[in-house]
Coordinates of C-alpha atoms and ligand atoms in Angstrom, one line a residue:
M10 CA 65.5 -49.4 11.8
D11 CA 64.2 -47.6 15.3
H12 CA 65.7 -45.3 18.1
F13 CA 65.2 -46.9 21.1
L14 CA 68.0 -49.4 21.6
Y15 CA 69.8 -50.8 25.4
R16 CA 71.6 -48.6 26.5
K17 CA 73.8 -50.0 29.5
G18 CA 71.7 -52.6 29.8
I19 CA 68.8 -49.6 30.0
L20 CA 66.2 -49.3 27.0
H21 CA 66.0 -45.6 26.1
A22 CA 64.8 -43.0 23.4
E23 CA 67.6 -41.8 21.6
D24 CA 68.9 -40.6 24.7
I25 CA 66.2 -40.5 27.1
P26 CA 66.3 -43.9 29.4
L27 CA 62.8 -45.0 29.9
P28 CA 62.1 -45.6 33.8
D29 CA 63.3 -41.6 33.3
I30 CA 59.7 -40.4 31.8
A31 CA 57.8 -43.6 33.4
A32 CA 59.7 -41.9 36.8
Q33 CA 57.7 -37.8 35.3
V34 CA 54.6 -39.2 33.5
G35 CA 53.8 -42.9 35.2
T36 CA 53.2 -45.5 34.0
P37 CA 51.4 -46.4 30.6
F38 CA 52.7 -43.8 28.6
Y39 CA 53.4 -43.4 24.9
V40 CA 56.8 -42.4 23.6
Y41 CA 57.8 -41.2 20.6
S42 CA 61.4 -40.3 18.7
A43 CA 60.9 -37.3 16.6
A44 CA 64.9 -39.2 15.0
T45 CA 63.1 -42.1 13.7
L46 CA 59.7 -39.6 12.5
R47 CA 62.0 -37.6 10.4
R48 CA 64.4 -40.3 9.1
H49 CA 61.1 -42.9 8.1
F50 CA 60.2 -39.4 6.5
R51 CA 63.2 -38.2 4.6
L52 CA 62.7 -41.7 2.8
F53 CA 60.2 -41.7 1.6
E54 CA 61.2 -38.1 0.0
E55 CA 64.4 -39.8 -0.7
A56 CA 62.2 -43.0 -3.2
L57 CA 60.3 -40.2 -4.6
S58 CA 62.6 -37.9 -6.0
P59 CA 62.4 -36.5 -8.5
L60 CA 59.6 -37.2 -9.1
D61 CA 56.8 -33.8 -8.7
H62 CA 55.6 -34.9 -5.2
L63 CA 54.0 -34.3 -2.0
I64 CA 54.5 -36.9 0.9
C65 CA 50.7 -36.2 2.9
F66 CA 51.0 -37.7 6.3
S67 CA 48.1 -40.1 6.8
V68 CA 46.3 -37.8 10.4
K69 CA 44.1 -41.1 11.6
S70 CA 47.6 -43.0 12.1
N71 CA 48.9 -40.0 14.3
S72 CA 47.4 -37.5 14.6
N73 CA 50.0 -35.4 18.0
L74 CA 49.6 -32.0 17.3
A75 CA 53.4 -32.0 18.1
V76 CA 54.3 -34.9 15.8
L77 CA 52.3 -32.7 12.9
K78 CA 54.7 -29.7 13.3
L79 CA 57.4 -31.9 13.5
L80 CA 56.4 -33.3 10.0
G81 CA 54.9 -30.2 8.6
D82 CA 58.2 -28.3 9.2
L83 CA 60.0 -31.4 6.9
G84 CA 57.6 -30.1 4.3
A85 CA 54.9 -32.7 4.7
G86 CA 51.7 -32.2 3.6
M87 CA 48.5 -33.8 5.4
D88 CA 45.6 -36.3 4.5
V89 CA 42.5 -35.5 7.0
V90 CA 39.4 -38.1 6.8
S91 CA 37.8 -35.6 8.8
G92 CA 36.6 -32.3 10.0
G93 CA 38.4 -32.7 13.0
E94 CA 41.3 -33.8 11.7
Y95 CA 41.5 -31.1 9.1
A96 CA 40.7 -28.5 12.7
R97 CA 44.4 -30.4 13.9
A98 CA 46.7 -30.2 10.5
R99 CA 46.0 -26.3 10.7
A100 CA 46.9 -26.4 14.4
A101 CA 49.5 -27.7 13.6
G102 CA 50.6 -25.0 11.0
I103 CA 49.8 -26.9 8.2
P104 CA 49.0 -24.6 5.3
G105 CA 45.9 -24.9 3.5
E106 CA 47.4 -26.1 -0.2
R107 CA 49.0 -28.8 1.8
I108 CA 46.2 -31.0 3.1
V109 CA 44.0 -33.4 1.2
F110 CA 40.5 -34.5 2.0
S111 CA 39.9 -38.4 2.7
G112 CA 37.1 -40.4 3.5
V113 CA 33.9 -41.9 2.3
G114 CA 31.8 -39.9 4.6
K115 CA 31.7 -35.5 4.1
T116 CA 29.7 -33.8 5.6
R117 CA 28.7 -29.9 3.5
E118 CA 29.8 -28.7 7.3
E119 CA 33.4 -30.5 7.0
M120 CA 33.4 -29.6 3.3
R121 CA 32.2 -25.4 4.3
A122 CA 35.3 -25.8 6.0
A123 CA 38.1 -27.4 4.6
L124 CA 37.0 -24.6 2.0
E125 CA 37.3 -21.6 4.0
G126 CA 40.3 -22.3 5.8
G127 CA 42.1 -23.6 3.0
I128 CA 42.5 -27.2 1.5
R129 CA 44.7 -28.5 -1.3
Q130 CA 42.4 -30.8 -3.0
F131 CA 39.0 -33.7 -2.1
N132 CA 39.3 -37.2 -2.8
V133 CA 35.7 -37.3 -3.7
E134 CA 34.2 -41.9 -2.8
S135 CA 30.7 -41.7 -4.4
E136 CA 29.6 -39.6 -7.3
A137 CA 26.8 -38.8 -4.2
E138 CA 29.8 -37.2 -2.8
M139 CA 30.6 -35.0 -5.6
H140 CA 27.0 -33.1 -6.7
Q141 CA 27.3 -32.5 -2.9
L142 CA 30.8 -31.4 -3.0
S143 CA 29.6 -29.1 -5.8
E144 CA 25.9 -27.5 -4.2
V145 CA 28.7 -26.5 -1.0
A146 CA 32.1 -25.0 -3.8
S147 CA 29.2 -23.0 -6.2
A148 CA 27.2 -22.0 -2.6
M149 CA 30.4 -19.9 -1.4
G150 CA 31.4 -19.4 -4.9
K151 CA 33.7 -21.7 -5.1
T152 CA 36.2 -24.2 -7.6
A153 CA 36.8 -27.4 -5.6
D154 CA 40.4 -29.2 -6.6
I155 CA 39.0 -32.7 -7.0
A156 CA 40.3 -36.1 -8.1
F157 CA 37.6 -39.4 -7.4
R158 CA 38.9 -42.3 -5.4
I159 CA 39.2 -45.0 -7.6
N160 CA 38.1 -49.0 -6.4
P161 CA 40.8 -50.2 -8.2
D162 CA 38.7 -54.0 -7.4
V163 CA 42.8 -55.2 -6.0
D164 CA 43.1 -58.0 -2.8
A165 CA 45.9 -55.6 -1.1
E166 CA 46.1 -59.5 0.7
T167 CA 46.1 -58.2 4.3
H168 CA 43.9 -58.2 7.4
E169 CA 39.8 -58.3 6.0
K170 CA 39.2 -54.9 8.6
I171 CA 43.0 -52.9 6.7
S172 CA 41.8 -53.9 2.8
T173 CA 39.9 -50.8 1.6
G174 CA 40.1 -51.5 -2.6
K175 CA 38.5 -54.6 -3.2
A176 CA 34.8 -53.9 -5.0
E177 CA 32.5 -54.8 -2.0
N178 CA 34.9 -52.9 0.0
K179 CA 33.5 -49.4 0.9
F180 CA 35.6 -47.6 -0.7
G181 CA 35.8 -45.3 -3.5
V182 CA 34.2 -45.2 -7.0
P183 CA 33.8 -48.4 -9.0
I184 CA 37.2 -48.2 -11.5
S185 CA 34.2 -49.2 -14.4
R186 CA 32.0 -45.9 -13.7
A187 CA 35.1 -43.3 -13.6
R188 CA 34.9 -42.5 -17.3
E189 CA 30.8 -41.5 -16.5
A190 CA 32.0 -40.2 -13.1
Y191 CA 34.6 -37.4 -13.9
A192 CA 32.0 -37.0 -17.4
A193 CA 29.4 -35.5 -14.8
A194 CA 32.1 -33.6 -12.7
A195 CA 33.1 -31.4 -15.7
R196 CA 30.1 -30.4 -16.1
L197 CA 28.9 -29.6 -12.5
P198 CA 29.6 -26.0 -11.0
G199 CA 32.5 -25.6 -8.6
L200 CA 34.3 -28.8 -9.2
N201 CA 37.4 -29.0 -11.4
P202 CA 38.4 -32.5 -11.8
L203 CA 42.4 -33.0 -12.0
G204 CA 42.8 -36.3 -10.2
I205 CA 42.7 -39.4 -9.2
D206 CA 42.5 -40.9 -6.0
L207 CA 43.4 -44.6 -4.6
H208 CA 44.0 -46.1 -1.6
I209 CA 44.2 -50.5 -1.7
G210 CA 44.9 -51.0 2.4
S211 CA 47.1 -50.7 5.0
Q212 CA 49.6 -53.6 6.1
L213 CA 50.6 -54.6 2.6
T214 CA 53.7 -55.7 3.1
S215 CA 54.6 -57.3 -0.7
L216 CA 54.8 -54.2 -3.9
A217 CA 52.1 -57.1 -6.5
P218 CA 48.7 -55.2 -4.6
F219 CA 49.8 -51.6 -4.9
R220 CA 51.1 -52.5 -8.5
K221 CA 48.3 -54.3 -10.1
A222 CA 46.1 -51.3 -9.2
F223 CA 48.9 -48.8 -10.7
T224 CA 49.4 -50.4 -13.7
R225 CA 45.2 -49.8 -13.9
I226 CA 45.3 -45.8 -12.4
A227 CA 48.3 -45.5 -15.1
S228 CA 45.4 -46.8 -18.1
L229 CA 42.9 -44.8 -16.0
T230 CA 45.1 -41.9 -16.5
E231 CA 45.6 -42.1 -20.6
T232 CA 41.8 -42.8 -20.5
L233 CA 40.5 -39.7 -19.2
R234 CA 42.7 -37.8 -21.3
A235 CA 41.6 -39.0 -24.2
D236 CA 38.1 -37.6 -22.7
G237 CA 38.9 -34.4 -22.3
H238 CA 40.1 -34.3 -19.1
A239 CA 43.5 -32.6 -17.8
I240 CA 44.7 -35.5 -15.0
T241 CA 47.7 -33.6 -13.4
R242 CA 47.7 -35.2 -10.0
L243 CA 48.2 -38.6 -8.9
D244 CA 47.5 -39.4 -4.8
L245 CA 48.5 -43.6 -4.4
G246 CA 47.0 -43.2 -0.8
G247 CA 49.1 -45.4 2.0
G248 CA 49.3 -48.6 3.2
L249 CA 52.8 -49.6 3.3
G250 CA 53.8 -52.2 5.7
I251 CA 56.5 -51.9 8.6
P252 CA 57.6 -55.6 9.7
Y253 CA 56.2 -55.9 13.5
E254 CA 58.0 -58.7 14.8
T255 CA 61.9 -59.1 14.6
G256 CA 63.8 -61.5 13.2
N257 CA 61.3 -62.0 9.8
D258 CA 61.8 -60.9 6.5
G259 CA 60.6 -57.6 6.4
P260 CA 58.1 -55.5 4.0
P261 CA 59.4 -54.1 1.0
L262 CA 61.3 -50.7 1.8
P263 CA 59.9 -47.3 0.6
I264 CA 63.0 -46.3 -2.2
E265 CA 61.5 -50.2 -3.7
Y266 CA 58.0 -49.1 -3.3
G267 CA 59.7 -45.4 -5.6
Q268 CA 61.3 -46.9 -8.2
M269 CA 57.8 -49.3 -8.6
V270 CA 55.8 -45.4 -8.6
K271 CA 58.5 -44.5 -11.5
E272 CA 58.3 -46.8 -13.5
V273 CA 54.8 -47.6 -13.2
L274 CA 52.8 -44.3 -13.8
G275 CA 56.2 -41.7 -14.8
H276 CA 55.5 -41.6 -17.5
L277 CA 52.6 -39.8 -17.5
G278 CA 54.7 -36.9 -15.9
C279 CA 51.8 -35.9 -13.2
E280 CA 52.2 -35.1 -9.9
I281 CA 53.4 -37.7 -7.1
E282 CA 50.8 -37.8 -4.0
I283 CA 51.1 -40.0 -1.3
E284 CA 49.0 -40.5 2.1
P285 CA 51.4 -43.0 4.5
G286 CA 50.8 -42.9 8.5
R287 CA 51.5 -46.1 9.3
L288 CA 54.5 -46.4 8.0
I289 CA 56.6 -42.6 9.4
A290 CA 55.3 -43.6 12.2
G291 CA 54.6 -47.0 13.5
N292 CA 58.3 -48.1 14.6
A293 CA 59.2 -44.8 15.7
G294 CA 56.8 -45.1 19.1
L295 CA 56.2 -47.2 22.1
M296 CA 53.7 -48.3 24.8
V297 CA 55.9 -48.3 28.1
A298 CA 53.3 -50.1 30.6
G299 CA 54.4 -51.5 34.6
V300 CA 53.4 -54.8 35.6
I301 CA 51.0 -54.4 38.2
Y302 CA 50.8 -58.1 39.3
V303 CA 52.2 -61.2 37.8
K304 CA 49.3 -64.2 38.7
Q305 CA 50.1 -68.0 38.5
G306 CA 47.3 -70.2 36.2
E307 CA 46.2 -73.0 36.6
D308 CA 48.6 -74.1 33.9
R309 CA 50.3 -70.5 32.8
K310 CA 51.0 -66.9 34.5
F311 CA 49.4 -64.7 33.5
L312 CA 51.9 -61.1 33.0
I313 CA 48.6 -58.5 34.4
L314 CA 50.3 -55.2 32.5
D315 CA 48.5 -51.8 33.5
A316 CA 48.4 -50.7 30.4
A317 CA 45.6 -52.5 28.8
M318 CA 43.3 -52.5 25.5
N319 CA 41.5 -49.2 25.7
D320 CA 44.9 -48.2 25.4
L321 CA 46.3 -50.2 22.2
V322 CA 43.5 -51.3 20.6
R323 CA 45.5 -53.3 17.7
P324 CA 46.4 -57.3 19.2
A325 CA 42.1 -56.8 20.4
L326 CA 40.6 -55.8 17.1
Y327 CA 43.3 -57.3 13.9
E328 CA 45.4 -59.3 15.8
A329 CA 48.4 -57.9 16.1
H330 CA 51.5 -58.9 16.9
H331 CA 53.8 -56.1 18.8
D332 CA 57.1 -56.9 20.2
I333 CA 57.0 -56.6 24.0
V334 CA 60.2 -56.7 25.4
P335 CA 62.2 -55.5 29.1
V336 CA 63.1 -52.3 29.7
E337 CA 65.5 -53.5 32.1
E338 CA 68.0 -55.1 29.4
P339 CA 68.0 -59.4 30.3
A340 CA 71.9 -61.0 30.7
P341 CA 72.5 -62.7 28.4
G342 CA 71.8 -66.5 28.1
A343 CA 69.0 -65.2 30.8
E344 CA 66.5 -68.0 30.7
T345 CA 62.6 -66.9 29.8
T346 CA 59.1 -68.2 31.8
P347 CA 56.0 -68.0 28.7
Y348 CA 53.8 -65.1 30.4
D349 CA 50.0 -65.0 29.0
I350 CA 50.1 -60.9 28.9
V351 CA 47.4 -59.3 29.3
G352 CA 45.6 -55.7 31.0
P353 CA 43.1 -54.9 33.8
V354 CA 39.9 -54.4 31.8
C355 CA 37.1 -56.5 31.9
E356 CA 37.2 -58.1 28.8
T357 CA 38.6 -62.0 27.8
G358 CA 40.1 -60.3 24.2
D359 CA 42.0 -58.1 26.6
T360 CA 45.6 -59.2 26.0
F361 CA 48.0 -58.3 24.4
A362 CA 50.0 -61.4 24.0
K363 CA 50.0 -66.0 24.5
S364 CA 52.8 -67.9 26.5
R365 CA 55.3 -65.0 24.8
P366 CA 59.1 -65.9 26.4
L367 CA 59.8 -64.0 28.2
A368 CA 63.2 -63.5 31.1
P369 CA 61.2 -63.9 34.6
L370 CA 59.5 -59.6 35.6
Q371 CA 58.7 -58.9 38.4
A372 CA 55.8 -56.3 40.1
G373 CA 57.0 -52.8 39.1
D374 CA 59.1 -53.8 36.0
L375 CA 59.0 -51.6 33.4
V376 CA 58.0 -53.6 29.2
A377 CA 57.9 -52.1 25.8
F378 CA 55.9 -52.4 22.8
R379 CA 57.4 -51.7 20.1
S380 CA 55.9 -50.2 17.0
A381 CA 53.3 -48.6 18.6
G382 CA 53.1 -45.3 17.5
A383 CA 50.6 -45.5 14.7
Y384 CA 47.2 -46.6 15.3
G385 CA 48.5 -46.6 18.9
A386 CA 47.4 -43.6 20.9
V387 CA 44.8 -42.3 17.9
M388 CA 43.1 -45.7 17.9
A389 CA 42.4 -45.1 22.2
S390 CA 39.7 -45.0 24.4
E391 CA 38.4 -44.3 28.0
Y392 CA 37.1 -47.9 27.7
N393 CA 36.7 -48.9 32.4
S394 CA 37.0 -45.3 33.1
R395 CA 40.2 -45.2 32.5
P396 CA 41.8 -41.5 31.5
L397 CA 43.5 -41.9 28.4
I398 CA 47.4 -42.6 28.5
P399 CA 50.0 -39.5 28.5
E400 CA 52.1 -38.8 24.9
V401 CA 56.6 -38.4 24.8
L402 CA 57.9 -37.4 22.0
V403 CA 62.0 -37.1 22.2
D404 CA 64.7 -35.5 20.2
G405 CA 68.0 -36.3 21.2
A406 CA 68.3 -35.6 25.3
R407 CA 65.5 -33.5 25.4
F408 CA 61.5 -34.7 26.3
A409 CA 58.6 -33.5 26.4
V410 CA 55.1 -34.5 27.1
I411 CA 52.7 -33.1 24.7
R412 CA 48.9 -34.3 25.8
R413 CA 49.4 -35.0 29.5
R414 CA 46.9 -37.4 30.7
P415 CA 43.7 -35.8 32.0
T416 CA 42.4 -35.6 36.0
Y417 CA 39.6 -38.4 36.9
E418 CA 37.7 -35.0 37.4
E419 CA 38.6 -33.9 34.0
M420 CA 37.4 -36.5 32.3
L421 CA 34.1 -36.9 35.0
S422 CA 34.1 -33.4 33.4
R423 CA 32.3 -34.0 30.4
D424 CA 29.1 -35.6 32.2
M425 CA 26.1 -33.2 33.0
I426 CA 23.5 -35.1 35.4
P427 CA 20.4 -33.4 33.9
A428 CA 18.3 -31.2 36.6
W429 CA 15.9 -33.2 36.7
L430 CA 17.4 -35.7 38.2
Ligands
PLP22 C1 44.3 -45.1 5.9 C2 44.5 -44.4 5.0 C3 46.0 -43.8 4.3 C4 47.2 -44.5 5.5 O1 47.3 -45.6 4.8 P1 48.7 -46.5 5.8 O2 48.7 -48.0 6.5 O3 48.7 -46.1 7.6 O4 50.3 -45.9 5.3 C5 46.3 -43.1 3.4 N1 45.1 -43.2 3.1 C6 43.6 -43.4 2.8 C7 43.5 -42.7 2.8 C8 43.0 -44.0 4.6 O5 42.3 -44.6 4.7

């Protein structure tokens, strides 16, 4: 459920008509609904209670400081995968003890910055990383709480580019090496192995792969405890999918996920951490674009938008589907025409949708891409020298620009022409 509805024929974000935002900031832009973000966070809170738990929002899905602050104010922790994301979480006011640090390639500098600024736990993805963290932490006179990210060798049954829990993927320590890894960590200075972490993929549409992976983690917890390790935390990662297409059967709900977590892991008495990104932010955001031209091709009509693959790359990268709707509601029963919906970038891959039936549109009309709040703005680039598009947050009847559109001057000012040219 979201808070983007037609009122009197105009698509709104909560109480704000989208054309009002377009008039102020120009198109294209991202817009997020504060009520939807809060609602999705609370769904996970309800799903996991009464277990001792912490919901660490996956910063890589939407890293705007205002979004992080809004969630942090509700008590969210953060899952970060780079020094830059750590800096964002701290700048949004999230205390270090609510931040977990994931990622396969943490550098010494990133480890040092997190240990200096405060960190809840490192999710360690290899034995090489374990040795480096031990060196960095002990040189600073600190002890880092760690969980090994275990690769449970489970097929997440999702798109191959976002599947992370199979033996062939680069992520985590193979489950077959887990006992050795924990034994080694327990002997090293500067490390306190207290948890197990996993994240098997993103946009999962069934509970079965989660259940399989969590069952393996439950038995690993018992094995490691028998080996003498006090395992007190389980970080289950993110990955619960969202409906991208209206009308289809949706993925499992947080409440069903929570029920399964309790069934499979509840008896262990561990503190549970989860790292949802997409489910919290995905359907809390739209990308709004303007129609530049309607072009009649040989055998089809192209809708040429002012947004492109550099602004929202998911369709080009993952063949992802986004519902695209007109901001002005078509009359009931209006005839539709199939459009190929494209951007102005010089690549055939800059195609958002093919043969998408829509009521007729003209230059100057606005359209909205649904489910664009996660992996939208964060994956944008300036390809074709198109400045990053603004982000707007709506909360009831007020809205604010939470990232402004840079000018060409700002975009160009980062380049430098050497004196010898
Ligand atoms: C991407 C990622 C997440 C979030 O995944 P969603 O599918 O957005 O919930 C959580 N944890 C880790 C380690 C990730 O890489």
